Amino acid sequence: MSAHEITLTVNGEEVRETVEPRTTLVDFLRDTLGLTGSHVGCEHGVCGACSVRLDGAVVRGCLTLAVQCDGHMVETIEGASDSGALADLQEAFRTRNALQCGYCTPAMLLTAAELLAAGGVPSRAAIREHLSGNYCRCTGYHAIVDAVEAVARARAGATS
Amino acid sequence: MKPAPFDYARARSVEHAVELLGREGARLLAGGQSLIATLNMRLSHPSLLVDINEVAGLDRLARRNGHIEICALVRLAQAERSAELVQAAPLIARALPHIGHPAIRNRGTIGGSIAFADPAAELPACLLALDGEVEIVGPAGKRTVKADDFFQGLFETALGPCDVLIAIRLPAATRDNRVGFAELARRHGDYAMVGLAAAARASGTKLADVRLAFFGVGATPVRARNAEAALAAGDVEAGVKALAQDLGPPDDVLATGAVKKHLAGVLLRRVARQLNEAPP
């Protein structure tokens, strides 16, 4: 089973590596590149802990192969966080205790950011629906929904 | 890392994919939202994955001659955002939010969902209800298969091992078309315990050409032909009774057959109401 050389952009930097085809994107990010902010949970697409951005869209890192990302653009929580684009959302999570162990948090932030990027103030039901593929096993969802809603309101207020 | 080792090849064109699929143990990879999960669980062990994601031209969605054609690589989220799809295929638009979660829909494809043919999945039932067809390219060239002939058994379709599903084609909705969709799942985004996709044509105060496609009730999406006739005759309760002949759902991990049969009647009443509403 031959290894493949891939070239992709990760958090704005060009990366060239050799991967086995069976390596999932999240394992590649964590084990090869040392970007451990993306977490591995169920490894079959249910828990959402491995979510990353591929060409701008949030996808499951466990249901995408690294070799498929050759020529594409990946962004992880490290890149999204360093860019400052999530700062208000991260602060809202902190002040509202929307995280406890933090295992689900990187993916929760990226998924929530995708919803917020659509603009407007989504209903609580719409927030829950958008986050329905991301499991949290300790804090519970109420504070997370509160945080996302608060940021949506603040951003809408800031732009109106 | 969980999957067993396999080789990987990027198809440059549909014809190249067909050629690559001729190799022993090859499987086609589209969105991968079902396939890669089964690789991770080692329920599948292909020797070669043929990735069609880079094939140009397979991500289009367009109206043509009274039909809407959705190419295989159109992502579910892309379809969800398409104003054209909402107008020309309102049944698909209603079904899409029930499929998995946003991140799954960002990657999962229309073609993959149809080709995988999970018996509890939404889109195969929609294709059947809409009397749609599937366009396939194989070693002998291009062919078209009607939805009624496409779904043949459990995860079994008219696709041969070297075939590539390149598009689905649906009659574009007109003013007198009516559609209905409902499903019952334990959690939103899960596969349905039972679901129903329906289409009909309003004819005066009655419905004609009623097509009811239940999912999660057998090896394939199932037409409920006796209930269709009852709805066309305007008798919903007779339709609910007729489901006893139309459906024989086996027990599965989600519910017993008896529960599924009861829930099918519940869904039929809900969907019958939707079919009698004119679109806005």
Coordinates of C-alpha atoms in Angstrom, one line a residue:
Chain A
M1 CA 0.0 0.0 0.0
S2 CA 1.9 3.0 -1.3
A3 CA 2.4 6.2 0.6
H4 CA 1.4 9.4 -1.1
E5 CA 3.1 12.8 -1.1
I6 CA 0.6 15.6 -0.4
T7 CA 0.9 19.3 -0.4
L8 CA -1.7 21.4 1.3
T9 CA -2.2 24.6 3.2
V10 CA -2.7 24.3 6.9
N11 CA -3.6 27.4 8.9
G12 CA -2.1 29.5 6.0
E13 CA 1.2 27.6 5.8
E14 CA 2.1 25.3 3.0
V15 CA 2.8 21.7 4.3
R16 CA 4.3 18.9 2.3
E17 CA 4.2 15.4 3.9
T18 CA 4.0 11.8 3.0
V19 CA 0.9 9.9 4.2
E20 CA -0.6 6.5 4.0
P21 CA -4.0 6.6 2.3
R22 CA -5.7 5.2 5.4
T23 CA -4.6 8.2 7.6
T24 CA -7.6 10.3 8.5
L25 CA -7.3 14.1 8.4
V26 CA -7.6 14.4 12.1
D27 CA -4.8 11.8 12.8
F28 CA -2.6 13.6 10.3
L29 CA -3.1 17.0 11.9
R30 CA -2.5 15.6 15.4
D31 CA 0.2 13.0 14.9
T32 CA 2.1 14.4 11.9
L33 CA 1.7 18.1 12.4
G34 CA 1.3 18.2 16.2
L35 CA -1.8 20.2 16.0
T36 CA -3.6 18.6 18.9
G37 CA -6.4 21.1 19.2
S38 CA -8.6 18.9 17.0
H39 CA -9.7 16.0 19.2
V40 CA -10.5 12.4 18.4
G41 CA -13.6 11.1 19.9
C42 CA -15.8 8.4 18.3
E43 CA -14.0 8.1 15.0
H44 CA -17.1 7.4 13.0
G45 CA -18.7 10.8 12.5
V46 CA -21.1 11.0 15.5
C47 CA -19.4 13.1 18.2
G48 CA -18.0 16.0 16.2
A49 CA -14.9 16.5 18.3
C50 CA -12.6 16.3 15.3
S51 CA -14.3 19.1 13.3
V52 CA -12.0 21.2 11.2
R53 CA -12.4 23.5 8.2
L54 CA -11.7 22.1 4.8
D55 CA -11.8 24.8 2.1
G56 CA -13.7 26.9 4.5
A57 CA -16.5 24.4 5.4
V58 CA -16.6 22.6 8.7
V59 CA -16.1 18.9 8.2
R60 CA -15.4 15.8 10.2
G61 CA -11.7 15.2 10.5
C62 CA -12.4 11.5 11.1
L63 CA -14.5 11.1 7.9
T64 CA -12.0 12.8 5.6
L65 CA -8.7 11.2 4.5
A66 CA -5.5 13.3 4.7
V67 CA -4.7 12.2 1.1
Q68 CA -7.9 13.7 -0.1
C69 CA -6.7 17.1 1.1
D70 CA -3.8 17.3 -1.4
G71 CA -4.1 20.7 -3.0
H72 CA -6.7 21.9 -0.5
M73 CA -6.8 24.3 2.4
V74 CA -7.3 23.2 6.0
E75 CA -7.9 25.4 9.0
T76 CA -7.8 24.0 12.6
I77 CA -8.8 25.6 15.9
E78 CA -5.1 26.7 16.3
G79 CA -5.4 28.8 13.1
A80 CA -8.9 30.1 13.7
S81 CA -8.0 31.1 17.3
D82 CA -4.7 32.8 16.3
S83 CA -6.5 34.8 13.7
G84 CA -8.6 36.5 16.4
A85 CA -11.8 35.8 14.5
L86 CA -13.2 33.7 17.4
A87 CA -12.1 35.9 20.2
D88 CA -15.6 37.2 21.1
L89 CA -17.0 33.6 21.0
Q90 CA -14.2 32.3 23.1
E91 CA -14.7 35.0 25.6
A92 CA -18.5 34.3 25.7
F93 CA -17.8 30.6 26.3
R94 CA -15.4 31.5 29.2
T95 CA -17.7 34.0 30.9
R96 CA -20.8 31.7 30.7
N97 CA -19.0 28.5 31.7
A98 CA -19.8 27.0 28.4
L99 CA -16.9 24.6 28.8
Q100 CA -15.7 22.4 31.5
C101 CA -13.2 19.7 30.4
G102 CA -12.9 21.4 27.1
Y103 CA -12.7 18.3 25.0
C104 CA -15.6 19.3 22.7
T105 CA -14.8 23.0 22.8
P106 CA -12.5 23.5 19.7
A107 CA -15.0 21.8 17.4
M108 CA -18.0 23.5 19.2
L109 CA -16.3 26.9 18.5
L110 CA -15.7 26.2 14.8
T111 CA -19.2 24.8 14.3
A112 CA -20.8 27.8 16.1
A113 CA -18.6 30.2 14.1
E114 CA -20.0 28.7 10.9
L115 CA -23.5 29.4 12.0
L116 CA -22.6 32.9 13.1
A117 CA -20.9 33.6 9.8
A118 CA -24.3 33.3 8.1
G119 CA -25.2 36.5 9.9
G120 CA -28.3 37.5 11.8
V121 CA -29.5 36.3 15.2
P122 CA -30.4 32.6 14.9
S123 CA -33.2 31.3 17.2
R124 CA -32.2 29.1 20.1
A125 CA -33.8 26.2 18.2
A126 CA -31.6 27.0 15.2
I127 CA -28.5 27.2 17.3
R128 CA -29.3 23.8 18.9
E129 CA -30.0 22.3 15.5
H130 CA -26.7 23.6 14.1
L131 CA -24.7 22.2 17.1
S132 CA -26.7 18.9 17.1
G133 CA -23.7 17.0 15.6
N134 CA -21.3 18.1 18.4
Y135 CA -21.5 16.2 21.7
C136 CA -20.6 17.7 25.0
R137 CA -20.4 15.2 27.9
C138 CA -19.9 17.5 30.9
T139 CA -21.1 21.1 30.8
G140 CA -24.3 20.4 29.0
Y141 CA -25.7 22.5 26.1
H142 CA -27.5 25.3 27.8
A143 CA -24.6 27.5 28.5
I144 CA -23.2 26.8 25.1
V145 CA -26.4 27.9 23.4
D146 CA -26.4 31.0 25.7
A147 CA -22.9 31.9 24.6
V148 CA -23.6 31.5 20.9
E149 CA -26.8 33.5 21.2
A150 CA -25.1 36.3 23.1
V151 CA -22.4 36.6 20.5
A152 CA -25.0 36.6 17.7
R153 CA -26.8 39.5 19.5
A154 CA -23.6 41.4 20.2
R155 CA -22.4 41.1 16.6
A156 CA -25.8 42.1 15.2
G157 CA -25.8 45.1 17.6
A158 CA -22.3 46.0 16.6
T159 CA -23.2 46.1 12.9
S160 CA -26.6 47.8 13.0
Chain B
M1 CA -5.7 5.3 12.7
K2 CA -8.3 2.6 12.4
P3 CA -8.9 1.6 8.8
A4 CA -7.1 -1.5 7.3
P5 CA -4.6 -0.4 4.6
F6 CA -5.8 0.4 1.1
D7 CA -4.5 2.1 -2.0
Y8 CA -5.8 5.4 -3.2
A9 CA -6.3 6.9 -6.6
R10 CA -7.8 10.1 -7.8
A11 CA -10.0 9.8 -10.8
R12 CA -9.3 12.5 -13.4
S13 CA -12.6 11.9 -15.2
V14 CA -15.7 9.7 -15.0
E15 CA -14.2 7.4 -17.6
H16 CA -11.0 7.2 -15.6
A17 CA -13.0 6.3 -12.5
V18 CA -14.8 3.5 -14.4
E19 CA -11.4 2.2 -15.5
L20 CA -9.9 2.3 -12.0
L21 CA -13.0 0.6 -10.6
G22 CA -12.1 -2.4 -12.7
R23 CA -9.3 -3.3 -10.3
E24 CA -10.0 -6.1 -7.8
G25 CA -11.4 -4.8 -4.5
A26 CA -11.9 -1.2 -5.7
R27 CA -14.6 1.1 -4.2
L28 CA -15.7 4.5 -5.2
L29 CA -15.2 7.4 -2.7
A30 CA -17.4 10.4 -3.0
G31 CA -18.3 12.4 0.2
G32 CA -17.2 9.5 2.3
Q33 CA -19.6 10.2 5.2
S34 CA -20.8 6.6 5.3
L35 CA -17.9 4.8 3.6
I36 CA -15.1 6.3 5.8
A37 CA -17.1 5.5 9.0
T38 CA -17.3 1.9 7.8
L39 CA -13.6 1.9 7.1
N40 CA -12.9 3.2 10.6
M41 CA -15.0 0.4 12.0
R42 CA -13.3 -2.1 9.6
L43 CA -16.7 -3.1 8.3
S44 CA -15.4 -2.4 4.8
H45 CA -11.9 -3.3 3.6
P46 CA -11.4 -2.2 0.0
S47 CA -8.0 -2.7 -1.6
L48 CA -8.3 0.6 -3.6
L49 CA -10.4 3.7 -3.1
V50 CA -11.2 5.6 -6.3
D51 CA -11.8 9.2 -5.3
I52 CA -14.1 11.1 -7.6
N53 CA -14.0 14.4 -5.6
E54 CA -11.7 16.1 -8.1
V55 CA -13.6 15.1 -11.2
A56 CA -14.7 18.4 -12.9
G57 CA -18.3 19.1 -13.7
L58 CA -19.9 16.7 -11.2
D59 CA -20.9 19.5 -8.8
R60 CA -23.6 21.1 -10.9
L61 CA -27.3 21.5 -10.3
A62 CA -29.4 22.8 -13.2
R63 CA -32.8 22.9 -14.7
R64 CA -33.1 21.4 -18.1
N65 CA -36.2 20.6 -20.2
G66 CA -38.7 20.4 -17.4
H67 CA -36.3 18.5 -15.2
I68 CA -33.8 19.4 -12.5
E69 CA -30.6 17.5 -12.8
I70 CA -28.4 17.2 -9.7
C71 CA -24.9 15.9 -10.4
A72 CA -23.4 13.3 -8.1
L73 CA -20.9 15.5 -6.2
V74 CA -23.4 18.3 -5.2
R75 CA -22.9 18.5 -1.5
L76 CA -26.0 18.2 0.7
A77 CA -25.3 21.7 2.2
Q78 CA -24.8 23.1 -1.3
A79 CA -28.2 21.7 -2.4
E80 CA -29.7 23.1 0.8
R81 CA -28.6 26.6 -0.1
S82 CA -29.8 26.4 -3.7
A83 CA -32.8 28.6 -4.5
E84 CA -33.2 26.6 -7.7
L85 CA -33.6 23.4 -5.8
V86 CA -36.2 24.7 -3.4
Q87 CA -38.3 25.8 -6.3
A88 CA -37.8 22.8 -8.6
A89 CA -37.5 20.0 -6.0
P90 CA -39.3 21.2 -2.8
L91 CA -39.5 17.6 -1.5
I92 CA -35.7 17.3 -1.5
A93 CA -35.4 20.7 0.1
R94 CA -37.7 19.5 2.9
A95 CA -35.8 16.3 3.4
L96 CA -32.2 17.7 3.5
P97 CA -32.3 19.3 7.0
H98 CA -33.1 15.8 8.4
I99 CA -29.9 14.3 7.1
G100 CA -27.1 14.0 9.7
H101 CA -25.7 17.3 10.9
P102 CA -24.3 20.4 9.2
A103 CA -20.7 19.2 9.1
I104 CA -21.9 15.9 7.5
R105 CA -24.0 17.8 5.0
N106 CA -21.0 20.0 4.1
R107 CA -19.2 16.9 2.8
G108 CA -21.8 14.3 2.0
T109 CA -23.1 14.2 -1.5
I110 CA -26.4 13.7 -3.3
G111 CA -25.0 10.9 -5.4
G112 CA -23.4 9.2 -2.5
S113 CA -26.6 9.0 -0.6
I114 CA -28.5 7.6 -3.5
A115 CA -25.7 5.1 -4.5
F116 CA -25.2 3.9 -0.9
A117 CA -29.0 3.3 -0.7
D118 CA -29.3 3.0 3.1
P119 CA -32.8 1.7 3.6
A120 CA -33.4 4.3 6.3
A121 CA -32.0 7.2 4.4
E122 CA -34.1 10.2 3.2
L123 CA -33.0 10.8 -0.4
P124 CA -33.5 7.4 -1.9
A125 CA -37.2 7.6 -0.8
C126 CA -37.5 11.1 -2.2
L127 CA -36.1 9.9 -5.5
L128 CA -38.6 7.1 -5.6
A129 CA -41.6 9.4 -4.6
L130 CA -40.6 11.9 -7.3
D131 CA -40.4 9.2 -10.0
G132 CA -36.9 10.4 -10.6
E133 CA -34.1 8.6 -12.5
V134 CA -30.5 7.9 -12.1
E135 CA -27.8 8.5 -14.7
I136 CA -25.0 6.0 -14.7
V137 CA -21.8 5.6 -16.6
G138 CA -20.2 2.2 -16.8
P139 CA -17.9 0.2 -19.0
A140 CA -20.5 -0.1 -21.7
G141 CA -21.3 3.7 -21.7
K142 CA -24.1 5.8 -20.3
R143 CA -27.5 4.5 -19.2
T144 CA -30.5 5.8 -17.3
V145 CA -32.4 3.8 -14.7
K146 CA -35.8 4.8 -13.2
A147 CA -36.0 5.0 -9.4
D148 CA -38.6 2.2 -9.3
D149 CA -35.9 -0.2 -10.8
F150 CA -32.8 1.3 -9.1
F151 CA -33.3 0.1 -5.5
Q152 CA -33.1 -3.7 -5.6
G153 CA -32.2 -4.9 -2.1
L154 CA -30.4 -4.1 1.1
F155 CA -27.7 -1.7 0.0
E156 CA -28.1 -3.2 -3.4
T157 CA -28.9 -1.1 -6.5
A158 CA -28.7 -1.2 -10.3
L159 CA -25.1 0.0 -10.0
G160 CA -22.6 -2.6 -11.1
P161 CA -19.1 -2.7 -9.5
C162 CA -17.5 -0.6 -12.3
D163 CA -20.4 1.9 -12.6
V164 CA -20.4 5.5 -11.5
L165 CA -23.6 7.3 -10.7
I166 CA -23.1 10.7 -12.3
A167 CA -26.5 12.5 -11.7
I168 CA -30.1 12.2 -10.6
R169 CA -32.9 13.7 -12.6
L170 CA -36.2 14.8 -11.2
P171 CA -39.3 16.3 -12.9
A172 CA -39.2 20.0 -12.0
A173 CA -42.2 20.9 -9.7
T174 CA -45.1 22.7 -11.3
R175 CA -47.9 24.7 -9.7
D176 CA -50.1 21.6 -9.3
N177 CA -47.4 19.4 -7.7
R178 CA -47.9 18.6 -4.0
V179 CA -45.2 17.1 -1.8
G180 CA -45.1 15.9 1.8
F181 CA -42.3 14.7 4.1
A182 CA -42.1 13.5 7.7
E183 CA -39.9 11.2 9.7
L184 CA -39.6 10.0 13.2
A185 CA -36.1 9.7 14.6
R186 CA -35.0 9.3 18.2
R187 CA -32.7 12.3 17.9
H188 CA -32.6 14.9 15.1
G189 CA -30.1 13.8 12.5
D190 CA -30.3 10.1 13.3
Y191 CA -31.5 7.7 10.7
A192 CA -35.3 7.5 10.9
M193 CA -37.2 4.8 12.7
V194 CA -39.8 5.4 10.0
G195 CA -40.1 8.1 7.4
L196 CA -42.3 9.0 4.4
A197 CA -41.6 11.0 1.3
A198 CA -44.6 11.7 -0.9
A199 CA -45.6 13.4 -4.1
A200 CA -48.8 13.9 -5.9
R201 CA -50.6 16.2 -8.4
A202 CA -53.6 18.3 -7.5
S203 CA -56.5 17.6 -9.7
G204 CA -59.5 19.8 -8.8
T205 CA -60.1 19.1 -5.2
K206 CA -58.5 15.6 -5.4
L207 CA -55.0 14.2 -5.7
A208 CA -53.8 12.2 -8.6
D209 CA -50.5 10.3 -9.3
V210 CA -49.9 9.8 -5.6
R211 CA -46.6 8.2 -4.8
L212 CA -45.8 7.3 -1.3
A213 CA -42.2 6.1 -0.5
F214 CA -41.7 4.9 3.1
F215 CA -38.2 4.4 4.4
G216 CA -36.8 2.6 7.4
V217 CA -39.4 -0.2 6.9
G218 CA -37.5 -2.8 4.8
A219 CA -34.5 -3.5 2.7
T220 CA -35.2 -0.6 0.3
P221 CA -37.5 2.4 0.2
V222 CA -41.0 0.9 -0.2
R223 CA -43.9 2.2 -2.3
A224 CA -47.2 1.9 -0.5
R225 CA -49.4 1.3 -3.5
N226 CA -52.7 0.5 -1.8
A227 CA -52.4 3.5 0.4
E228 CA -51.6 5.6 -2.7
A229 CA -54.9 4.5 -4.3
A230 CA -56.8 5.3 -1.1
L231 CA -55.3 8.8 -1.0
A232 CA -56.2 9.4 -4.6
A233 CA -59.7 8.4 -3.7
G234 CA -59.6 11.0 -0.9
D235 CA -59.8 8.5 2.0
V236 CA -56.9 8.9 4.3
E237 CA -58.1 6.5 6.9
A238 CA -58.5 3.8 4.3
G239 CA -54.9 4.6 3.3
V240 CA -53.8 4.0 6.9
K241 CA -55.6 0.7 7.0
A242 CA -54.1 -0.3 3.6
L243 CA -50.6 0.1 5.0
A244 CA -51.2 -3.3 6.7
Q245 CA -50.9 -4.8 3.2
D246 CA -48.3 -2.4 1.8
L247 CA -45.7 -2.6 4.6
G248 CA -44.1 -5.5 6.5
P249 CA -41.4 -3.8 8.5
P250 CA -39.0 -6.1 10.3
D251 CA -37.9 -5.5 13.8
D252 CA -34.6 -3.6 14.1
V253 CA -32.4 -1.9 16.7
L254 CA -34.6 1.2 16.6
A255 CA -38.1 -0.2 17.0
T256 CA -40.2 -3.4 16.5
G257 CA -42.0 -4.0 13.3
A258 CA -45.3 -3.5 15.0
V259 CA -44.2 -0.1 16.3
K260 CA -42.9 0.9 12.9
K261 CA -46.2 -0.1 11.3
H262 CA -48.2 2.1 13.8
L263 CA -45.8 5.0 13.2
A264 CA -46.2 4.6 9.5
G265 CA -49.9 5.3 9.9
V266 CA -49.1 8.4 12.0
L267 CA -46.8 9.7 9.3
L268 CA -49.3 9.0 6.6
R269 CA -51.9 11.2 8.3
R270 CA -49.4 14.0 8.7
V271 CA -48.2 13.8 5.1
A272 CA -51.7 13.6 3.7
R273 CA -52.4 17.0 5.3
Q274 CA -49.2 18.4 3.7
L275 CA -50.3 17.0 0.3
N276 CA -53.6 18.8 0.5
E277 CA -51.9 22.2 1.1
A278 CA -51.1 24.3 -2.0
P279 CA -47.5 25.6 -2.0
P280 CA -47.1 29.3 -1.0

